[in-house]
Amino acid sequence: MSQALPVTYVTVMDVRRITPRTARVTFTGDGLPDIMAERPDQQMKLCLPRAGQRVPVLPRQDADDTYGMRWYEAYLAIPEDERPWMRGFTVRSYDRARNAMAVDFVLHGDDGPAARWGSAARPGDVLGMVGPSAAYARPLPASDWLLLAGDETALPAMATLLEALPDGTRALAYVEVADAAEEQDLAPAAGSEVRWVHRDRGGSLLRAVRAARLPGDGAGAAWLAGEAGAVRELRRHLVEERQLPKEAVEFSGYWRRRLTQDDAPTEEDLAWARERAGGSGA
Ligand SMILES: Cc1cc2nc3c(=O)[nH]c(=O)nc-3n(C[C@H](O)[C@H](O)[C@H](O)COP(=O)(O)OP(=O)(O)OC[C@H]3O[C@@H](n4cnc5c(N)ncnc54)[C@H](O)[C@@H]3O)c2cc1C
C-alpha cells in the first residue's frame, strides 16, 4: 500500500503574537482539506525558503512511495543552496469551514531559520509542508491516568491532546515556559489539570515531575516531549524511580540544545531512536 506523505504549499493568512515569545501563524492552502485529519497531535515538517527565495523549492511527491521515504530522497536531491530548511511543527488547530490551519512558532531567538521566519511572517508568505500523516501518529498508551510533560515547543501537541481526552480522564500536564507571560489559556477536558513551570523562577520539568503526586493509583501512562536531554531525564525518572512500564511512556525529543535540526544525530540520539522503535538501550 502506498504511504506517500502529502507535500503541499501553504500561504499565511494571519499572524498574531499570542504571547511575547509565541507567534500563531494561520495558513491556508488548496491541499489542506484532504490532508487534515480530526486527530490531536498532528506533526509535520515545514519547509522554509532559503535566503533570496520567495517560495521554497519542494521535494517532488511520488505517488508510488511504498515506504513513505521517497520524499526525503527527493528532498536531498535538491541542490544544497536551494534546499529548504525543514523543521518539525504541530498543527495547533484546523478550521475546516475557513480552511485555516494554525501553527504556533516558539520565537527562541535569531539563531534558527524557523524562529527567524516566525518572528517576521506576514500574510501572503508561502511555506512548504510535508505531512502530517497518520503513519507518524503517536497514539496515547491505554491507561487509567495520564501524565503529560513538555516545554513550549510541545505545548501545541499537549493542548490538542488535552482537548481530545474523553471527559473524566484523570490527566495532569506540566508545561515548562520561560515565565508567566508565556502561559496560554487551554481548554482541557473535565478531569484534567494543567500546571505551569516557570524557568525564570528556577523551575524545570524534572523538578516539577519529581515532586508531583501522580494523578492516580491504577495503570498510568506518560507523554513527554521537548528538549531532548530534558525528555531523556524525565523518562528515566518515570521508568526507574516511578516504575512506569517502558511501553507506557511515549517520548520524543523536539529539539537539541546547541544543535540545529540539520545536525547529524549523536550516538545518544541513535540509541534513543532504537529504544523508541522497540529495540534495546536506555
Ligand atoms: C514532532 C515535532 C513537533 C514540533 N512542534 C513544534 C511546534 O508546534 N512549535 C514549535 O515552535 N516548535 C516545534 N517543534 C520544535 C522545533 O522543530 C525546533 O525547536 C526547531 O529546532 C526550531 O527550528 P529553528 O530553525 O528555529 O532552530 P534550529 O536551526 O533547529 O536551531 C538553532 C539553535 O536554536 C536552538 N533551539 C531550537 N529550538 C529551541 C527552543 N525551542 N528554545 C531554545 N533554543 C532552541 C538549537 O539548540 C540551536 O542552537 C517540534 C519538533 C518536532 C520534532
mmCIF file of C-alpha atoms and ligand atoms in Angstrom:
data_model
loop_
_atom_site.group_PDB
_atom_site.id
_atom_site.type_symbol
_atom_site.label_atom_id
_atom_site.label_comp_id
_atom_site.label_asym_id
_atom_site.label_seq_id
_atom_site.Cartn_x
_atom_site.Cartn_y
_atom_site.Cartn_z
ATOM 1 C CA MET A 1 0.000 0.000 0.000
ATOM 2 C CA SER A 2 1.294 3.478 -0.854
ATOM 3 C CA GLN A 3 2.221 5.607 2.175
ATOM 4 C CA ALA A 4 3.239 8.712 0.212
ATOM 5 C CA LEU A 5 3.452 11.695 2.529
ATOM 6 C CA PRO A 6 1.468 14.698 1.340
ATOM 7 C CA VAL A 7 3.671 17.557 0.097
ATOM 8 C CA THR A 8 1.952 20.905 -0.422
ATOM 9 C CA TYR A 9 2.324 24.698 -0.301
ATOM 10 C CA VAL A 10 0.590 26.750 2.394
ATOM 11 C CA THR A 11 0.074 30.551 2.431
ATOM 12 C CA VAL A 12 -0.061 32.787 5.503
ATOM 13 C CA MET A 13 -3.490 34.328 6.160
ATOM 14 C CA ASP A 14 -2.805 35.904 9.536
ATOM 15 C CA VAL A 15 -0.084 36.269 12.225
ATOM 16 C CA ARG A 16 -0.747 37.037 15.890
ATOM 17 C CA ARG A 17 1.624 37.247 18.871
ATOM 18 C CA ILE A 18 -0.353 35.173 21.365
ATOM 19 C CA THR A 19 2.405 35.571 23.991
ATOM 20 C CA PRO A 20 5.608 37.667 23.868
ATOM 21 C CA ARG A 21 7.509 34.615 22.529
ATOM 22 C CA THR A 22 4.864 32.760 20.529
ATOM 23 C CA ALA A 23 3.640 33.674 17.033
ATOM 24 C CA ARG A 24 0.412 31.963 15.973
ATOM 25 C CA VAL A 25 0.553 31.756 12.177
ATOM 26 C CA THR A 26 -2.634 30.817 10.327
ATOM 27 C CA PHE A 27 -2.154 29.216 6.912
ATOM 28 C CA THR A 28 -4.487 28.231 4.115
ATOM 29 C CA GLY A 29 -3.834 26.031 1.066
ATOM 30 C CA ASP A 30 -5.702 24.099 -1.611
ATOM 31 C CA GLY A 31 -4.192 20.822 -0.383
ATOM 32 C CA LEU A 32 -5.203 21.226 3.282
ATOM 33 C CA PRO A 33 -8.807 19.900 3.239
ATOM 34 C CA ASP A 34 -7.631 16.485 2.022
ATOM 35 C CA ILE A 35 -4.617 16.333 4.350
ATOM 36 C CA MET A 36 -6.027 17.491 7.686
ATOM 37 C CA ALA A 37 -7.468 14.837 9.999
ATOM 38 C CA GLU A 38 -9.535 15.186 13.162
ATOM 39 C CA ARG A 39 -6.944 13.562 15.443
ATOM 40 C CA PRO A 40 -4.825 15.500 18.004
ATOM 41 C CA ASP A 41 -1.005 15.830 17.864
ATOM 42 C CA GLN A 42 -0.680 16.085 14.066
ATOM 43 C CA GLN A 43 3.003 16.607 13.329
ATOM 44 C CA MET A 44 4.523 17.705 10.040
ATOM 45 C CA LYS A 45 7.648 19.253 8.546
ATOM 46 C CA LEU A 46 7.550 22.847 7.382
ATOM 47 C CA CYS A 47 9.876 23.791 4.506
ATOM 48 C CA LEU A 48 11.256 27.323 4.782
ATOM 49 C CA PRO A 49 12.720 29.347 1.898
ATOM 50 C CA ARG A 50 16.485 29.860 1.651
ATOM 51 C CA ALA A 51 17.878 33.397 1.534
ATOM 52 C CA GLY A 52 16.891 35.023 -1.774
ATOM 53 C CA GLN A 53 13.897 32.706 -2.364
ATOM 54 C CA ARG A 54 10.315 33.962 -2.021
ATOM 55 C CA VAL A 55 8.877 30.451 -2.219
ATOM 56 C CA PRO A 56 10.736 27.326 -1.058
ATOM 57 C CA VAL A 57 11.619 24.551 -3.512
ATOM 58 C CA LEU A 58 9.603 21.463 -2.552
ATOM 59 C CA PRO A 59 10.637 17.798 -2.783
ATOM 60 C CA ARG A 60 8.799 16.018 -5.588
ATOM 61 C CA GLN A 61 5.906 13.872 -4.384
ATOM 62 C CA ASP A 62 5.968 10.276 -5.557
ATOM 63 C CA ALA A 63 2.584 8.569 -5.787
ATOM 64 C CA ASP A 64 4.151 5.107 -5.524
ATOM 65 C CA ASP A 65 6.060 5.658 -2.275
ATOM 66 C CA THR A 66 5.730 2.241 -0.651
ATOM 67 C CA TYR A 67 7.876 3.075 2.394
ATOM 68 C CA GLY A 68 6.908 6.726 2.688
ATOM 69 C CA MET A 69 10.548 7.890 2.369
ATOM 70 C CA ARG A 70 10.931 8.831 -1.326
ATOM 71 C CA TRP A 71 10.070 12.433 -0.477
ATOM 72 C CA TYR A 72 13.211 12.541 1.670
ATOM 73 C CA GLU A 73 15.394 11.220 -1.165
ATOM 74 C CA ALA A 74 13.789 13.887 -3.374
ATOM 75 C CA TYR A 75 14.490 16.482 -0.669
ATOM 76 C CA LEU A 76 18.180 15.513 -0.508
ATOM 77 C CA ALA A 77 18.362 15.644 -4.322
ATOM 78 C CA ILE A 78 17.586 19.395 -4.265
ATOM 79 C CA PRO A 79 20.943 21.275 -4.612
ATOM 80 C CA GLU A 80 22.054 22.330 -1.125
ATOM 81 C CA ASP A 81 21.940 26.091 -1.724
ATOM 82 C CA GLU A 82 18.295 25.777 -2.898
ATOM 83 C CA ARG A 83 17.189 23.071 -0.450
ATOM 84 C CA PRO A 84 14.626 24.448 2.015
ATOM 85 C CA TRP A 85 15.242 24.434 5.755
ATOM 86 C CA MET A 86 12.977 21.736 7.149
ATOM 87 C CA ARG A 87 11.707 21.830 10.738
ATOM 88 C CA GLY A 88 9.209 19.800 12.782
ATOM 89 C CA PHE A 89 5.927 21.522 13.755
ATOM 90 C CA THR A 90 2.481 20.623 15.103
ATOM 91 C CA VAL A 91 -0.970 21.576 13.871
ATOM 92 C CA ARG A 92 -2.445 23.642 16.731
ATOM 93 C CA SER A 93 -5.900 23.680 15.104
ATOM 94 C CA TYR A 94 -7.636 23.324 11.764
ATOM 95 C CA ASP A 95 -10.858 25.166 10.962
ATOM 96 C CA ARG A 96 -12.415 23.254 8.071
ATOM 97 C CA ALA A 97 -15.065 25.892 7.323
ATOM 98 C CA ARG A 98 -12.354 28.561 6.777
ATOM 99 C CA ASN A 99 -9.715 26.086 5.522
ATOM 100 C CA ALA A 100 -7.398 27.677 8.099
ATOM 101 C CA MET A 101 -4.586 25.830 9.907
ATOM 102 C CA ALA A 102 -2.944 27.441 12.958
ATOM 103 C CA VAL A 103 0.669 26.681 13.864
ATOM 104 C CA ASP A 104 2.414 28.157 16.931
ATOM 105 C CA PHE A 105 6.054 29.210 16.413
ATOM 106 C CA VAL A 106 8.234 29.483 19.525
ATOM 107 C CA LEU A 107 10.391 32.593 18.996
ATOM 108 C CA HIS A 108 13.539 31.344 20.735
ATOM 109 C CA GLY A 109 15.947 33.805 19.062
ATOM 110 C CA ASP A 110 17.535 34.648 15.734
ATOM 111 C CA ASP A 111 19.802 31.610 15.513
ATOM 112 C CA GLY A 112 17.304 29.291 13.811
ATOM 113 C CA PRO A 113 15.628 29.768 10.409
ATOM 114 C CA ALA A 114 12.198 28.698 11.716
ATOM 115 C CA ALA A 115 12.218 31.072 14.712
ATOM 116 C CA ARG A 116 13.532 33.888 12.448
ATOM 117 C CA TRP A 117 10.800 33.204 9.888
ATOM 118 C CA GLY A 118 8.102 33.068 12.593
ATOM 119 C CA SER A 119 9.068 36.444 14.014
ATOM 120 C CA ALA A 120 8.892 38.155 10.589
ATOM 121 C CA ALA A 121 5.986 36.243 8.956
ATOM 122 C CA ARG A 122 3.423 38.308 7.018
ATOM 123 C CA PRO A 123 0.150 37.475 5.204
ATOM 124 C CA GLY A 124 0.960 36.177 1.714
ATOM 125 C CA ASP A 125 4.219 34.448 2.748
ATOM 126 C CA VAL A 126 4.475 30.861 1.440
ATOM 127 C CA LEU A 127 5.936 27.758 3.097
ATOM 128 C CA GLY A 128 6.064 24.125 2.043
ATOM 129 C CA MET A 129 4.614 21.359 4.201
ATOM 130 C CA VAL A 130 5.415 17.624 4.271
ATOM 131 C CA GLY A 131 2.763 15.632 6.162
ATOM 132 C CA PRO A 132 1.008 15.349 8.521
ATOM 133 C CA SER A 133 0.271 11.674 8.119
ATOM 134 C CA ALA A 134 -1.432 9.058 10.272
ATOM 135 C CA ALA A 135 1.713 6.935 9.709
ATOM 136 C CA TYR A 136 3.534 9.248 12.183
ATOM 137 C CA ALA A 137 0.738 9.426 14.763
ATOM 138 C CA ARG A 138 1.787 8.708 18.358
ATOM 139 C CA PRO A 139 -1.392 7.374 19.976
ATOM 140 C CA LEU A 140 -1.506 7.670 23.761
ATOM 141 C CA PRO A 141 -0.812 4.412 25.610
ATOM 142 C CA ALA A 142 -4.019 2.948 27.134
ATOM 143 C CA SER A 143 -4.197 3.796 30.871
ATOM 144 C CA ASP A 144 -6.313 4.804 33.881
ATOM 145 C CA TRP A 145 -4.454 8.099 34.250
ATOM 146 C CA LEU A 146 -2.094 10.184 32.183
ATOM 147 C CA LEU A 147 0.863 12.459 32.867
ATOM 148 C CA LEU A 148 1.924 14.898 30.145
ATOM 149 C CA ALA A 149 5.111 16.940 30.365
ATOM 150 C CA GLY A 150 6.735 19.202 27.828
ATOM 151 C CA ASP A 151 8.150 22.637 27.093
ATOM 152 C CA GLU A 152 6.645 25.347 24.905
ATOM 153 C CA THR A 153 7.515 23.507 21.661
ATOM 154 C CA ALA A 154 5.313 20.616 22.880
ATOM 155 C CA LEU A 155 2.522 22.915 24.069
ATOM 156 C CA PRO A 156 0.588 22.774 20.747
ATOM 157 C CA ALA A 157 0.631 18.971 20.862
ATOM 158 C CA MET A 158 -0.267 18.832 24.565
ATOM 159 C CA ALA A 159 -3.101 21.342 24.061
ATOM 160 C CA THR A 160 -4.666 19.229 21.285
ATOM 161 C CA LEU A 161 -4.218 16.026 23.317
ATOM 162 C CA LEU A 162 -5.845 17.592 26.406
ATOM 163 C CA GLU A 163 -8.737 18.941 24.336
ATOM 164 C CA ALA A 164 -9.353 15.487 22.822
ATOM 165 C CA LEU A 165 -9.299 13.389 26.032
ATOM 166 C CA PRO A 166 -12.644 11.862 26.979
ATOM 167 C CA ASP A 167 -14.274 13.803 29.884
ATOM 168 C CA GLY A 168 -13.334 12.263 33.213
ATOM 169 C CA THR A 169 -9.866 11.047 32.147
ATOM 170 C CA ARG A 170 -7.506 11.861 35.009
ATOM 171 C CA ALA A 171 -4.713 13.800 33.321
ATOM 172 C CA LEU A 172 -2.058 16.065 34.778
ATOM 173 C CA ALA A 173 0.014 18.228 32.425
ATOM 174 C CA TYR A 174 3.231 20.079 33.282
ATOM 175 C CA VAL A 175 4.221 22.765 30.790
ATOM 176 C CA GLU A 176 7.609 24.461 31.128
ATOM 177 C CA VAL A 177 7.749 28.020 29.763
ATOM 178 C CA ALA A 178 10.138 30.973 30.131
ATOM 179 C CA ASP A 179 7.915 32.956 32.506
ATOM 180 C CA ALA A 180 4.299 33.670 33.499
ATOM 181 C CA ALA A 181 3.714 35.816 30.372
ATOM 182 C CA GLU A 182 4.111 32.648 28.257
ATOM 183 C CA GLU A 183 1.130 30.861 29.814
ATOM 184 C CA GLN A 184 -1.776 30.220 27.436
ATOM 185 C CA ASP A 185 -5.469 29.645 28.048
ATOM 186 C CA LEU A 186 -6.015 25.963 27.392
ATOM 187 C CA ALA A 187 -9.341 24.146 27.321
ATOM 188 C CA PRO A 188 -8.582 20.742 28.827
ATOM 189 C CA ALA A 189 -11.392 18.210 29.105
ATOM 190 C CA ALA A 190 -13.048 17.875 32.545
ATOM 191 C CA GLY A 191 -10.808 15.823 34.862
ATOM 192 C CA SER A 192 -7.543 17.267 33.530
ATOM 193 C CA GLU A 193 -5.266 19.765 35.250
ATOM 194 C CA VAL A 194 -2.530 21.973 33.779
ATOM 195 C CA ARG A 195 0.397 23.200 35.906
ATOM 196 C CA TRP A 196 2.826 25.807 34.587
ATOM 197 C CA VAL A 197 6.554 25.607 35.348
ATOM 198 C CA HIS A 198 8.490 28.894 35.011
ATOM 199 C CA ARG A 199 12.180 28.846 34.073
ATOM 200 C CA ASP A 200 12.700 32.417 35.353
ATOM 201 C CA ARG A 201 11.803 31.143 38.829
ATOM 202 C CA GLY A 202 14.258 28.265 38.576
ATOM 203 C CA GLY A 203 11.593 25.726 37.592
ATOM 204 C CA SER A 204 12.284 22.696 35.425
ATOM 205 C CA LEU A 205 10.115 19.838 34.211
ATOM 206 C CA LEU A 206 12.233 17.252 36.002
ATOM 207 C CA ARG A 207 11.998 19.036 39.358
ATOM 208 C CA ALA A 208 8.247 19.529 38.946
ATOM 209 C CA VAL A 209 7.538 15.936 37.942
ATOM 210 C CA ARG A 210 9.822 14.560 40.676
ATOM 211 C CA ALA A 211 7.795 16.469 43.270
ATOM 212 C CA ALA A 212 4.443 15.547 41.711
ATOM 213 C CA ARG A 213 1.815 13.277 43.157
ATOM 214 C CA LEU A 214 0.845 11.192 40.174
ATOM 215 C CA PRO A 215 -2.829 11.560 39.233
ATOM 216 C CA GLY A 216 -3.977 8.014 40.093
ATOM 217 C CA ASP A 217 -3.165 4.564 41.510
ATOM 218 C CA GLY A 218 -4.104 2.274 38.612
ATOM 219 C CA ALA A 219 -2.207 1.785 35.388
ATOM 220 C CA GLY A 220 -0.613 5.061 34.388
ATOM 221 C CA ALA A 221 0.905 6.369 31.185
ATOM 222 C CA ALA A 222 3.031 9.356 30.275
ATOM 223 C CA TRP A 223 3.566 11.513 27.190
ATOM 224 C CA LEU A 224 6.798 13.534 27.095
ATOM 225 C CA ALA A 225 8.224 15.940 24.521
ATOM 226 C CA GLY A 226 10.511 18.957 24.371
ATOM 227 C CA GLU A 227 14.272 19.485 24.657
ATOM 228 C CA ALA A 228 15.872 16.067 24.114
ATOM 229 C CA GLY A 229 18.062 15.997 27.246
ATOM 230 C CA ALA A 230 15.164 17.006 29.499
ATOM 231 C CA VAL A 231 12.896 14.380 27.934
ATOM 232 C CA ARG A 232 15.535 11.680 28.495
ATOM 233 C CA GLU A 233 15.880 12.584 32.187
ATOM 234 C CA LEU A 234 12.122 12.642 32.650
ATOM 235 C CA ARG A 235 11.721 9.252 31.050
ATOM 236 C CA ARG A 236 14.492 7.794 33.185
ATOM 237 C CA HIS A 237 12.789 9.161 36.331
ATOM 238 C CA LEU A 238 9.384 7.736 35.378
ATOM 239 C CA VAL A 239 10.702 4.299 34.402
ATOM 240 C CA GLU A 240 13.391 3.810 37.054
ATOM 241 C CA GLU A 241 12.039 5.722 40.063
ATOM 242 C CA ARG A 242 8.261 5.682 39.496
ATOM 243 C CA GLN A 243 8.295 2.180 37.944
ATOM 244 C CA LEU A 244 6.141 3.056 34.935
ATOM 245 C CA PRO A 245 6.479 0.312 32.305
ATOM 246 C CA LYS A 246 8.643 1.481 29.392
ATOM 247 C CA GLU A 247 5.840 0.881 26.932
ATOM 248 C CA ALA A 248 3.601 3.227 28.948
ATOM 249 C CA VAL A 249 5.933 6.186 28.358
ATOM 250 C CA GLU A 250 5.596 7.833 24.944
ATOM 251 C CA PHE A 251 8.541 10.228 24.447
ATOM 252 C CA SER A 252 10.043 12.434 21.781
ATOM 253 C CA GLY A 253 12.936 14.938 21.621
ATOM 254 C CA TYR A 254 11.669 18.009 19.727
ATOM 255 C CA TRP A 255 14.950 19.956 19.714
ATOM 256 C CA ARG A 256 18.544 19.607 20.939
ATOM 257 C CA ARG A 257 20.465 22.206 22.894
ATOM 258 C CA ARG A 258 23.250 23.809 20.780
ATOM 259 C CA LEU A 259 22.341 21.610 17.776
ATOM 260 C CA THR A 260 20.101 22.531 14.851
ATOM 261 C CA GLN A 261 17.661 20.132 13.213
ATOM 262 C CA ASP A 262 20.140 19.861 10.302
ATOM 263 C CA ASP A 263 22.922 18.486 12.519
ATOM 264 C CA ALA A 264 23.579 14.743 12.392
ATOM 265 C CA PRO A 265 22.202 12.541 15.184
ATOM 266 C CA THR A 266 24.545 11.953 18.123
ATOM 267 C CA GLU A 267 25.296 8.440 19.468
ATOM 268 C CA GLU A 268 22.760 9.155 22.216
ATOM 269 C CA ASP A 269 20.117 10.164 19.651
ATOM 270 C CA LEU A 270 20.688 6.908 17.749
ATOM 271 C CA ALA A 271 20.435 4.765 20.901
ATOM 272 C CA TRP A 272 17.271 6.584 21.768
ATOM 273 C CA ALA A 273 15.782 6.106 18.286
ATOM 274 C CA ARG A 274 16.407 2.355 18.660
ATOM 275 C CA GLU A 275 14.637 2.438 22.014
ATOM 276 C CA ARG A 276 11.636 4.267 20.548
ATOM 277 C CA ALA A 277 11.495 1.708 17.764
ATOM 278 C CA GLY A 278 11.300 -1.054 20.379
ATOM 279 C CA GLY A 279 14.943 -2.180 20.468
ATOM 280 C CA SER A 280 17.286 -2.253 23.451
ATOM 281 C CA GLY A 281 19.036 0.675 25.128
ATOM 282 C CA ALA A 282 18.343 3.222 27.863
HETATM 283 C C1 LIG B 1 7.366 16.404 16.007
HETATM 284 C C2 LIG B 1 7.804 17.824 16.362
HETATM 285 C C3 LIG B 1 6.843 18.800 16.581
HETATM 286 C C4 LIG B 1 7.245 20.122 16.907
HETATM 287 N N1 LIG B 1 6.273 21.087 17.078
HETATM 288 C C5 LIG B 1 6.672 22.392 17.284
HETATM 289 C C6 LIG B 1 5.692 23.451 17.326
HETATM 290 O O1 LIG B 1 4.470 23.247 17.128
HETATM 291 N N2 LIG B 1 6.138 24.716 17.550
HETATM 292 C C7 LIG B 1 7.483 24.999 17.723
HETATM 293 O O2 LIG B 1 7.848 26.174 17.903
HETATM 294 N N3 LIG B 1 8.413 24.012 17.693
HETATM 295 C C8 LIG B 1 8.046 22.733 17.447
HETATM 296 N N4 LIG B 1 8.973 21.750 17.378
HETATM 297 C C9 LIG B 1 10.377 22.095 17.682
HETATM 298 C C10 LIG B 1 11.103 22.784 16.534
HETATM 299 O O3 LIG B 1 11.125 21.933 15.385
HETATM 300 C C11 LIG B 1 12.562 23.055 16.997
HETATM 301 O O4 LIG B 1 12.574 23.956 18.072
HETATM 302 C C12 LIG B 1 13.428 23.552 15.854
HETATM 303 O O5 LIG B 1 14.788 23.376 16.248
HETATM 304 C C13 LIG B 1 13.211 25.009 15.522
HETATM 305 O O6 LIG B 1 13.976 25.301 14.377
HETATM 306 P P1 LIG B 1 14.852 26.625 14.238
HETATM 307 O O7 LIG B 1 15.163 26.734 12.788
HETATM 308 O O8 LIG B 1 14.180 27.773 14.923
HETATM 309 O O9 LIG B 1 16.180 26.305 15.069
HETATM 310 P P2 LIG B 1 17.404 25.325 14.662
HETATM 311 O O10 LIG B 1 18.080 25.840 13.439
HETATM 312 O O11 LIG B 1 16.924 23.917 14.628
HETATM 313 O O12 LIG B 1 18.363 25.517 15.912
HETATM 314 C C14 LIG B 1 19.136 26.721 16.080
HETATM 315 C C15 LIG B 1 19.535 26.870 17.558
HETATM 316 O O13 LIG B 1 18.368 27.131 18.336
HETATM 317 C C16 LIG B 1 18.273 26.206 19.416
HETATM 318 N N5 LIG B 1 16.821 25.935 19.628
HETATM 319 C C17 LIG B 1 15.975 25.264 18.813
HETATM 320 N N6 LIG B 1 14.725 25.264 19.338
HETATM 321 C C18 LIG B 1 14.802 25.946 20.516
HETATM 322 C C19 LIG B 1 13.861 26.293 21.531
HETATM 323 N N7 LIG B 1 12.565 25.952 21.435
HETATM 324 N N8 LIG B 1 14.293 27.004 22.603
HETATM 325 C C20 LIG B 1 15.601 27.377 22.724
HETATM 326 N N9 LIG B 1 16.548 27.089 21.790
HETATM 327 C C21 LIG B 1 16.147 26.387 20.706
HETATM 328 C C22 LIG B 1 19.079 24.977 18.974
HETATM 329 O O14 LIG B 1 19.584 24.294 20.097
HETATM 330 C C23 LIG B 1 20.195 25.603 18.143
HETATM 331 O O15 LIG B 1 21.250 26.023 18.980
HETATM 332 C C24 LIG B 1 8.621 20.437 17.036
HETATM 333 C C25 LIG B 1 9.578 19.445 16.789
HETATM 334 C C26 LIG B 1 9.188 18.152 16.449
HETATM 335 C C27 LIG B 1 10.237 17.112 16.167
#
